[in-house]
Coordinates of C-alpha atoms in Angstrom, one line a residue:
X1 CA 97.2 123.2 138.7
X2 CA 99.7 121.2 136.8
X3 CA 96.8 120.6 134.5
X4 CA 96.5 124.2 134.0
X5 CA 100.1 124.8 133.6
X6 CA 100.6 122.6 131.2
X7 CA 97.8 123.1 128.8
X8 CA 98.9 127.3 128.6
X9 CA 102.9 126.1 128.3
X10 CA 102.2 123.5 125.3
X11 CA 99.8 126.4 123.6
X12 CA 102.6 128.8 124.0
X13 CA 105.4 126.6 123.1
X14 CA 103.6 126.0 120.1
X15 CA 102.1 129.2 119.6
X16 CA 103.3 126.4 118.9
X17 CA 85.2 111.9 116.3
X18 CA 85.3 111.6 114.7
X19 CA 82.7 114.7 114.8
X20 CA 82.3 116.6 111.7
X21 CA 85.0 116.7 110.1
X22 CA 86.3 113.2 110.3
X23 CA 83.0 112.1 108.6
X24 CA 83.8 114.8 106.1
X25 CA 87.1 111.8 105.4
X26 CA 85.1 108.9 104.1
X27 CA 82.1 106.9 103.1
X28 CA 78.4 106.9 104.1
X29 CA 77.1 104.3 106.4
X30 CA 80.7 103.6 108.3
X31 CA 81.2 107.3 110.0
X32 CA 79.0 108.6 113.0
X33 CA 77.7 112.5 113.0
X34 CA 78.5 115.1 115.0
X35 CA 78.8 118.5 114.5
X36 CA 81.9 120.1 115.4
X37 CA 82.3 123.2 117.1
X38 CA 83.3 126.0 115.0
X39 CA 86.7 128.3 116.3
X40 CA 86.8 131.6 115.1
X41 CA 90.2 131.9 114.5
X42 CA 92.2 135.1 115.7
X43 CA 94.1 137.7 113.3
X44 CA 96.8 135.8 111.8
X45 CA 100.0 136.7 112.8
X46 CA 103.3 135.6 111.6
X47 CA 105.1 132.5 113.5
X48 CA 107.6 134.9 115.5
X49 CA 105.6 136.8 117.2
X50 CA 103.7 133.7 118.6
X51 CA 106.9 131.6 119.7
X52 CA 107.9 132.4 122.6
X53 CA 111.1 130.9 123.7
X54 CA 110.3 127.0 125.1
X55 CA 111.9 125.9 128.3
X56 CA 114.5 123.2 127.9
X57 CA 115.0 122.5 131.5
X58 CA 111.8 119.8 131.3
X59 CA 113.4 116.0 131.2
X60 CA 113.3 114.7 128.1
X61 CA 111.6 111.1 128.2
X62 CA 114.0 108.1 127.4
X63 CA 113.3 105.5 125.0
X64 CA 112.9 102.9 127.6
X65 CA 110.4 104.4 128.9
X66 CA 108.5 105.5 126.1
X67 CA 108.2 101.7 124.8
X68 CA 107.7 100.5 128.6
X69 CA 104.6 103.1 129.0
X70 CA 102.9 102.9 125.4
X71 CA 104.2 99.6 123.7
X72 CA 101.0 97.7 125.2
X73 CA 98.7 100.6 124.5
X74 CA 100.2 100.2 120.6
X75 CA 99.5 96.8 120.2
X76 CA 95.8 97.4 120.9
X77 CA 93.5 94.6 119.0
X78 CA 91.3 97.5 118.0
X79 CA 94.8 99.5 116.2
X80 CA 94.6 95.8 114.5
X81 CA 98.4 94.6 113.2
X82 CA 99.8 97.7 111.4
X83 CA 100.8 101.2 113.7
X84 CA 103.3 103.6 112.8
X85 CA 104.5 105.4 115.1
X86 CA 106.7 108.0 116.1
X87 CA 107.3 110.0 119.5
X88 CA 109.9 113.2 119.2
X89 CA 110.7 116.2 120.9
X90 CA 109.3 118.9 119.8
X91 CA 112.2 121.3 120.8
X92 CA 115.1 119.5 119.4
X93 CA 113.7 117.0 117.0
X94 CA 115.6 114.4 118.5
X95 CA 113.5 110.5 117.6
X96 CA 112.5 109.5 121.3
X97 CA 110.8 106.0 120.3
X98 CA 109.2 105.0 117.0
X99 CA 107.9 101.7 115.9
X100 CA 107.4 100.8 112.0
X101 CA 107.9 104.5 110.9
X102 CA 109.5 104.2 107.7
X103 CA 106.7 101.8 106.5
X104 CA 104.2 103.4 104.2
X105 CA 100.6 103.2 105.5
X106 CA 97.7 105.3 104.5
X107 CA 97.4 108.3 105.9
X108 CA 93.7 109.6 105.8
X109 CA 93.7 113.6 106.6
X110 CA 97.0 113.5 108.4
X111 CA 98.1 113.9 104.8
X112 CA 96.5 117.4 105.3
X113 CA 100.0 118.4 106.9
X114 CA 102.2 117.8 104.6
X115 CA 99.8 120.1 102.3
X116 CA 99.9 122.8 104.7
X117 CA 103.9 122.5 105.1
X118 CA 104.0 123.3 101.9
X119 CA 102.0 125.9 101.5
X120 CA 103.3 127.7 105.0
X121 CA 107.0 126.9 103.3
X122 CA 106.2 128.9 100.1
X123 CA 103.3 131.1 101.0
X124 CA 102.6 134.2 103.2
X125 CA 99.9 133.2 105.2
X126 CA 99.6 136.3 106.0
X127 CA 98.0 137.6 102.5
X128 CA 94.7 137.6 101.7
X129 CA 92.3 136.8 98.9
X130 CA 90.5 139.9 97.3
X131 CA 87.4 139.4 95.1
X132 CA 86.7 142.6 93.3
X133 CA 84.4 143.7 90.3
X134 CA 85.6 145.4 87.3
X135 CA 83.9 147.0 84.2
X136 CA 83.7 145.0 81.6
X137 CA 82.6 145.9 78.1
X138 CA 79.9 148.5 77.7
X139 CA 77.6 147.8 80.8
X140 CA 79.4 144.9 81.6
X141 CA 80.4 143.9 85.1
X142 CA 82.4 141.2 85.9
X143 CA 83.0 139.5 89.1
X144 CA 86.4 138.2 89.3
X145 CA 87.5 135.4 91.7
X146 CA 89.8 135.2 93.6
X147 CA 90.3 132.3 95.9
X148 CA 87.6 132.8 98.1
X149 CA 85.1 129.9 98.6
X150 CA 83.4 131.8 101.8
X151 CA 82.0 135.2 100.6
X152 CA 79.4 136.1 103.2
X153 CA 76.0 136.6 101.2
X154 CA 75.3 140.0 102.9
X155 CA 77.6 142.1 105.0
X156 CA 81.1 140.7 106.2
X157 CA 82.1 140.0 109.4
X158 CA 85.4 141.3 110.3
X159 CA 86.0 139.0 113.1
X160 CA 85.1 135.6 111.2
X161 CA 87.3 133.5 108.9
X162 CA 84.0 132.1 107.1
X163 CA 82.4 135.0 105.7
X164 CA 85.0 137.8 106.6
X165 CA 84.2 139.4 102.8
X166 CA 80.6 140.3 102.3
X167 CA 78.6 140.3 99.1
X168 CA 76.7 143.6 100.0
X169 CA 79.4 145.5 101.0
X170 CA 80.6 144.5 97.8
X171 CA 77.5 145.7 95.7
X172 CA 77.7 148.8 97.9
X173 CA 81.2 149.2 96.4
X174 CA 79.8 149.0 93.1
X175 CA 76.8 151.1 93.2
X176 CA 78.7 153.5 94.5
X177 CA 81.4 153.9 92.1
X178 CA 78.2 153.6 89.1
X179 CA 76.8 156.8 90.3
X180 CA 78.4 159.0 87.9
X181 CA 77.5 156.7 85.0
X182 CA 73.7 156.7 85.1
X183 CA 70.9 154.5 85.7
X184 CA 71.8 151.9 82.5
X185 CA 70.9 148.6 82.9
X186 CA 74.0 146.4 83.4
X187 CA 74.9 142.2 82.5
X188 CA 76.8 140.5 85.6
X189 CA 79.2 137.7 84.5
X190 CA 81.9 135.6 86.0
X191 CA 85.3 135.7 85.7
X192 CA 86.7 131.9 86.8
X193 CA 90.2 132.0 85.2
X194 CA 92.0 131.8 88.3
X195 CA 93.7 129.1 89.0
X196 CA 91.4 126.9 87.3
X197 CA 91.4 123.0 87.7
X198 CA 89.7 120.1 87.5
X199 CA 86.8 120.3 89.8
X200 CA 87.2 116.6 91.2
X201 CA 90.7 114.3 92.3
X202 CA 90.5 111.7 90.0
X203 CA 90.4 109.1 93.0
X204 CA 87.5 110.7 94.7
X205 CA 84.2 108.8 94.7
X206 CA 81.0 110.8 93.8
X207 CA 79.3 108.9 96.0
X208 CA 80.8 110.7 98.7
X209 CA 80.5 114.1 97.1
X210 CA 76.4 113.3 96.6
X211 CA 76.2 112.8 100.5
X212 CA 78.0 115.7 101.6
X213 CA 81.7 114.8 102.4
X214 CA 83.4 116.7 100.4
X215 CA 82.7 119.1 97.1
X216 CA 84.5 120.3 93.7
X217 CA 87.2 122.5 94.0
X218 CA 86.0 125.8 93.0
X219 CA 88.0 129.5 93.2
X220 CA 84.7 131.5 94.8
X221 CA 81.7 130.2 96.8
X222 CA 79.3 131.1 99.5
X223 CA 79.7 131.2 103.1
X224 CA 77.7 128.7 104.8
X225 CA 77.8 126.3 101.4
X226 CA 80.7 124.1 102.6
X227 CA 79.1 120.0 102.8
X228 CA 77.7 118.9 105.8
X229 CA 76.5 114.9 106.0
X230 CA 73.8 114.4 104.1
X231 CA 74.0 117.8 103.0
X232 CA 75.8 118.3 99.8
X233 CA 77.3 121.7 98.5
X234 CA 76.3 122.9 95.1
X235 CA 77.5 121.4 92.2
X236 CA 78.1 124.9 90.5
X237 CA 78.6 127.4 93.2
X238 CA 79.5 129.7 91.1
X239 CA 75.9 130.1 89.8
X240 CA 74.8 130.6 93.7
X241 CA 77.3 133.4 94.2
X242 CA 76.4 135.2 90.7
X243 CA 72.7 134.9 92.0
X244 CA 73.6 136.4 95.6
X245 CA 75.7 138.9 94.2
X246 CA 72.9 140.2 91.5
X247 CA 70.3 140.4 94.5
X248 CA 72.7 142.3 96.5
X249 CA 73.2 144.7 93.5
X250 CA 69.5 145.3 93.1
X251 CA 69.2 145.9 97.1
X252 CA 71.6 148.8 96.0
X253 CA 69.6 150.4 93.2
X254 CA 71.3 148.6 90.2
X255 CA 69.2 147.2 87.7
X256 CA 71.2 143.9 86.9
X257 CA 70.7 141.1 84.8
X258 CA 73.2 137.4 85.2
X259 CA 74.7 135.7 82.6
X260 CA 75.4 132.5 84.4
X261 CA 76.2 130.5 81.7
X262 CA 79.6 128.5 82.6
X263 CA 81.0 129.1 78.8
X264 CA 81.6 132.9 79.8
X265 CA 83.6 131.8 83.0
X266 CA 86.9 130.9 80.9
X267 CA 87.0 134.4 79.7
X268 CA 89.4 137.0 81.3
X269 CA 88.2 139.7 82.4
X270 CA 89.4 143.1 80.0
X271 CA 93.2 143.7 80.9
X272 CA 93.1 146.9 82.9
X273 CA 89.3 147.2 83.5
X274 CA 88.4 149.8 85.4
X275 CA 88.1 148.7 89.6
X276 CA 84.7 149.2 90.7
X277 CA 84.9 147.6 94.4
X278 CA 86.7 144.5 96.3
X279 CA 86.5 143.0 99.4
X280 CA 89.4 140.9 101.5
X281 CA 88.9 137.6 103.1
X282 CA 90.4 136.6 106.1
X283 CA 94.2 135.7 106.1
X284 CA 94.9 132.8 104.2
X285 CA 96.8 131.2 107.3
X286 CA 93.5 131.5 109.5
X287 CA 91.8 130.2 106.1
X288 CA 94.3 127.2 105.8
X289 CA 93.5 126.3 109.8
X290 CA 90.0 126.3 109.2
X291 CA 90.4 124.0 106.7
X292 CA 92.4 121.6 109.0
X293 CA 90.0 122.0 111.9
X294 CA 87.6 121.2 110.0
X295 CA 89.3 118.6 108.2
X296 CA 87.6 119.9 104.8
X297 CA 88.5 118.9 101.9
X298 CA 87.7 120.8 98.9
X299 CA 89.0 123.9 101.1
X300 CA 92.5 122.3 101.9
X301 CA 93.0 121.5 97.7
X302 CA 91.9 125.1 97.5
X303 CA 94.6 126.5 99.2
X304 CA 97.1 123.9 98.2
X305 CA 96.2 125.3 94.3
X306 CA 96.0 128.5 95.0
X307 CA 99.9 128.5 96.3
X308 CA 101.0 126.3 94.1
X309 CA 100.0 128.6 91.5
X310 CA 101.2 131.4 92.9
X311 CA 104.5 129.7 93.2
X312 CA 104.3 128.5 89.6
X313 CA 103.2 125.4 89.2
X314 CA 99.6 123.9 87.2
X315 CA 96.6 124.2 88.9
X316 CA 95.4 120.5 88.1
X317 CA 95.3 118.1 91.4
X318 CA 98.5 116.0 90.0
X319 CA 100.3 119.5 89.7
X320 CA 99.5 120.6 92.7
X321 CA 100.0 117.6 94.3
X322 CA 103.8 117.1 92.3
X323 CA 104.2 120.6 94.1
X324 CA 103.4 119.9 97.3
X325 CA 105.5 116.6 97.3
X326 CA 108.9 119.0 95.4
X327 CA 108.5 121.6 98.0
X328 CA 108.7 119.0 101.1
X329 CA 111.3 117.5 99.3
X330 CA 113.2 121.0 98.7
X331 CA 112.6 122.0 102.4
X332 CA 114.6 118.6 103.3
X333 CA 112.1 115.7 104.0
X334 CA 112.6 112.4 102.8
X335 CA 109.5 111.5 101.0
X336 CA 110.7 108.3 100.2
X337 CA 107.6 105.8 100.5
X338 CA 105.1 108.6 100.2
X339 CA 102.9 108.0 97.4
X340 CA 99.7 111.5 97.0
X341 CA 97.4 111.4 94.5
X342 CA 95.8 114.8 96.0
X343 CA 96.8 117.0 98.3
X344 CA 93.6 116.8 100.8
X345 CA 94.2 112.5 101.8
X346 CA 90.6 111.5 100.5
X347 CA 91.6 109.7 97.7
X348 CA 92.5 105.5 97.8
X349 CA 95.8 104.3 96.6
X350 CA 98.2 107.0 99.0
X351 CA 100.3 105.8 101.5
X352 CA 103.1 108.2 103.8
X353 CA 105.1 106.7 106.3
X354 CA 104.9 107.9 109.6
X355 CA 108.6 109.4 109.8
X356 CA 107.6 111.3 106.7
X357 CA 104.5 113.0 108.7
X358 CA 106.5 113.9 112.0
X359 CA 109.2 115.4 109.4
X360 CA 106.9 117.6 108.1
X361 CA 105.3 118.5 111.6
X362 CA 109.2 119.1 113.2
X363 CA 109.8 121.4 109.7
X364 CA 106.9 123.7 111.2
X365 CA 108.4 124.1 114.4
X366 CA 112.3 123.9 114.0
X367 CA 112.2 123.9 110.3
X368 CA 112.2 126.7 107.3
X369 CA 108.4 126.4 107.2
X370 CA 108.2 128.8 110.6
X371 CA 104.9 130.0 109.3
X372 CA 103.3 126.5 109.9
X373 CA 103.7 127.2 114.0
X374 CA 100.6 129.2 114.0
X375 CA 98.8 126.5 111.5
X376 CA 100.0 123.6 114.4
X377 CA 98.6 125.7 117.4
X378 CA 95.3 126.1 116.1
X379 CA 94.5 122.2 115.3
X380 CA 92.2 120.7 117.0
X381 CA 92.8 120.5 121.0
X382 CA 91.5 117.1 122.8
X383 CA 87.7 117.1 124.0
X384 CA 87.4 120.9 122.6
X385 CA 87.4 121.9 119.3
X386 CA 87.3 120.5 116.0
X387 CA 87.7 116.7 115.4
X388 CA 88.5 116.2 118.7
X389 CA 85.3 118.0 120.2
X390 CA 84.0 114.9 121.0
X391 CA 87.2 112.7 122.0
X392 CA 89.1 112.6 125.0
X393 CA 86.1 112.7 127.3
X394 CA 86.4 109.4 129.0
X395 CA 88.6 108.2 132.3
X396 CA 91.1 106.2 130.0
X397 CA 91.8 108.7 128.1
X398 CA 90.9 112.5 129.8
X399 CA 94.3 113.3 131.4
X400 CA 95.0 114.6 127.3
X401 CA 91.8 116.7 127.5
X402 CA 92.5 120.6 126.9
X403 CA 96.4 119.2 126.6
X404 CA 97.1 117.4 123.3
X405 CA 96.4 119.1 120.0
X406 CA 95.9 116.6 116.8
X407 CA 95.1 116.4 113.0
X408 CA 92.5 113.3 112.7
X409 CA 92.6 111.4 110.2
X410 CA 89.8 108.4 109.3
X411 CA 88.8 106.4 106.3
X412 CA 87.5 103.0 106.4
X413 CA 90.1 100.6 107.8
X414 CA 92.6 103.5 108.9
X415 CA 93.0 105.6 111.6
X416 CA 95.2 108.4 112.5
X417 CA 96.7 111.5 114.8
X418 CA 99.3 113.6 114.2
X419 CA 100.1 116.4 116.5
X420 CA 101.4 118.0 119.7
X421 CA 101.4 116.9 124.2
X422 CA 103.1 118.2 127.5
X423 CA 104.8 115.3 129.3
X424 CA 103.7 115.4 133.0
X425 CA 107.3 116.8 133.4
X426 CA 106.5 119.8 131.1
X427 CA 108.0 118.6 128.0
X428 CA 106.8 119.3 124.6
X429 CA 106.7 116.4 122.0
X430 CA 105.2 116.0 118.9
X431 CA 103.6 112.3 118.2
X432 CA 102.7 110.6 115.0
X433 CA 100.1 107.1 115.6
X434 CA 98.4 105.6 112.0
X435 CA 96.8 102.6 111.9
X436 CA 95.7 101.2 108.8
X437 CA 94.8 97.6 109.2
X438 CA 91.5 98.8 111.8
X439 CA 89.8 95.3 112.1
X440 CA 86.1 95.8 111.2
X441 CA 84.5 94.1 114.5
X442 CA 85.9 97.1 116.5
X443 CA 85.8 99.5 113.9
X444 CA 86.5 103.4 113.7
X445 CA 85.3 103.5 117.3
X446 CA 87.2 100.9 118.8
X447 CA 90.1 102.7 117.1
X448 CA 90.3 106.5 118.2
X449 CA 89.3 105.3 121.4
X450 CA 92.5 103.1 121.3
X451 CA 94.2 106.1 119.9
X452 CA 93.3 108.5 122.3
X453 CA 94.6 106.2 125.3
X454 CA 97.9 106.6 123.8
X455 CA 97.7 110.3 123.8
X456 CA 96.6 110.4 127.4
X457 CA 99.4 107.5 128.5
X458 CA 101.9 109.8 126.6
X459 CA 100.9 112.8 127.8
X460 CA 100.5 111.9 131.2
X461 CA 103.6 110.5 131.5
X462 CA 107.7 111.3 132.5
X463 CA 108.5 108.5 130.5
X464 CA 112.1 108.3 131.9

């Protein structure tokens, strides 16, 4: 019962693997695959009307008991000699127990917060990106993107966040509006000038890219193209969409030929070309907790460019990654110690302090970034969904099952969670645990299942 009543009071107080995505972190040969189970997300709504007022009334652990119940599970030989940690409330913000929390440690995909803080502090997640097709010159017809890396080859499903906008329906558009203007053969081309950037971090290793961890950046893409292990994207995915798109035209009745060469992508489309069709992806907030759930990426940097764009700023990963780290900083973190060099935590060389993480977490729930309360309730809950599909399953650590919520983060050597428990009491708390010296004989293994006891001993806990 209290199981029960806990895991539908810390969802709504929120409202507010290692698996697939964790692999999708770091290198070949050191990660175990599994595939994680997809969540489609529900319509994104805004963070008030999914915040219900919290109860206060719960007891609020102590520090003394905090570092009575979880110092031993912290000094872990598999955590190895380096944990940050910090333990807060979730409903005040108050610092219950930390240990090391201003040190800077790597961060792996817990960095993925702070990205999406920023976006949710600047950006209505409640917009959408809308890929439409204009006339170009003569019979030209050009296919502008927009943002959206998950265009469903044929029809769209309405209820998904990966292909919510379908190529045919989008060629039906088209056809449709061509009707009147005769059966003249016509030249398909891209337009790729939105927010255009590099395609790679300069700190990402190709290596990884080649087996399927992550892919280039890219404004449009294909549904179902995102890298799996051993499974890499496409390098030019803009080549696979112009392809799908044409063969969806033809299934209309157009006669359509492709100009897929990438020195026509830089060129605008005609200023106010004639609409011929569009269709919407899925909210970008439900877009943006895909992204985390998954722990992808190329689809977090794509988000974190599109708003930083959109908010002004270059669309190259050291822009957006300067953006990200001003708008924290605006919003009233202390990023001192935090050193990104892109906005997804794949690349070497970036460390964040603890304090700096739970900062950014607290600025989601009692903070300006409201938004971000919907983006915290859908990560990953313990032995579910996502990154933590698989975690959470065994005695030592099953009392967080269907209870704690977490961003994972791994890359060799580190290990990480960042996210949200209900004390046994009923109190809501938000927890911060990176390790970063992992010692090699216990490995990534030895570490999340370290980890995840901490969770569990927190979570099951008064702590008082």
């Amino acid at each position: 019962m209290r199981r029960t009543l806990i895991a539908v009071t810390s969802v709504a107080a929120l409202a507010v693997g290692y698996g697939f995505a964790d692999a999708h972190d770091r290198v070949p040969g050191v990660l175990t695959i599994d595939e994680a189970v997809a969540e489609q997300a529900p319509e994104y709504q805004p963070a008030e009307s999914v915040l219900p007022a919290a109860s206060t009334t719960a007891p609020v652990p102590t520090e003394q008991g905090l570092a009575r119940e979880l110092r031993g599970d912290v000094g872990a030989s598999a955590l190895g000699p380096r944990v940050g940690v910090v333990v807060r409330d979730a409903l005040t913000g108050d610092t219950l127990w930390a240990q090391d929390e201003d040190r800077a440690q790597t961060p792996a995909s817990t960095a993925k917060l702070l990205t999406a803080a920023a976006v949710a502090e600047r950006t209505d997640l409640t917009t959408t990106m809308k890929t439409t097709v204009v006339q170009g010159e003569g019979d030209e017809l050009v296919l502008v993107a927009s943002g959206d890396t998950m265009l469903a080859k044929g029809a769209g499903d309405p209820t998904a966040v990966e292909g919510r906008a379908g190529l045919a329906d989008l060629a039906e558009e088209v056809a449709a509006s061509l009707q009147t203007k005769g059966g003249a053969r016509y030249s398909l081309r891209l337009d790729a000038t939105y927010a255009a950037g590099e395609r790679y971090a300069p700190g990402w290793s190709m290596a990884d890219v080649a087996a399927g961890y992550t892919q280039g950046v890219s404004m449009i893409g294909l549904a179902g193209d995102r890298p799996e292990p051993f499974k890499p994207s496409p390098k030019v995915p803009e080549r696979k969409v112009l392809a799908a798109f044409a063969a969806q035209l033809k299934k209309a009745g157009l006669s359509v030929s492709v100009d897929d060469s990438s020195s026509t992508w830089r060129t605008p489309a005609p200023q106010g070309a004639e609409e011929l069709g569009s269709v919407e992806s899925a909210p970008l907030g439900d877009v943006l907790a895909l992204a985390l759930d998954h722990s992808d990426n190329a689809l977090t940097e794509n988000v974190a460019r599109q708003a930083a764009v959109a908010d002004g700023a270059g669309a190259s990963f050291a822009e957006v990654t300067r953006w990200v780290r001003t708008t924290l900083e605006d919003a009233g973190v202390d990023m001192t110690g935090a050193k990104l060099r892109d906005n997804s935590g794949l690349s070497s060389g970036q460390v964040v302090p603890a304090r700096v993480i739970s900062d950014v977490m607290q600025l989601g729930i009692t903070g300006s970034a409201t938004s971000m309360t919907r983006v915290l309730s859908d990560l990953p809950i313990a032995g579910l969904t996502g990154t933590l599909h698989d975690r959470f399953l065994v005695e030592e650590s099953r009392g967080a099952a269907g209870i704690a919520r977490a961003k994972t983060g791994t890359l060799t050597g580190t290990s990480a969670l960042a996210g949200t428990t209900t004390t046994a009491d009923g109190r809501l708390l938000t927890y911060v645990l990176v390790a970063d010296r992992v010692p090699s004989t216990t490995g990534t293994l030895g570490a999340r299942a370290a980890l995840d006891e901490v969770v569990a001993d927190l979570t099951d806990c008064g702590c008082r």
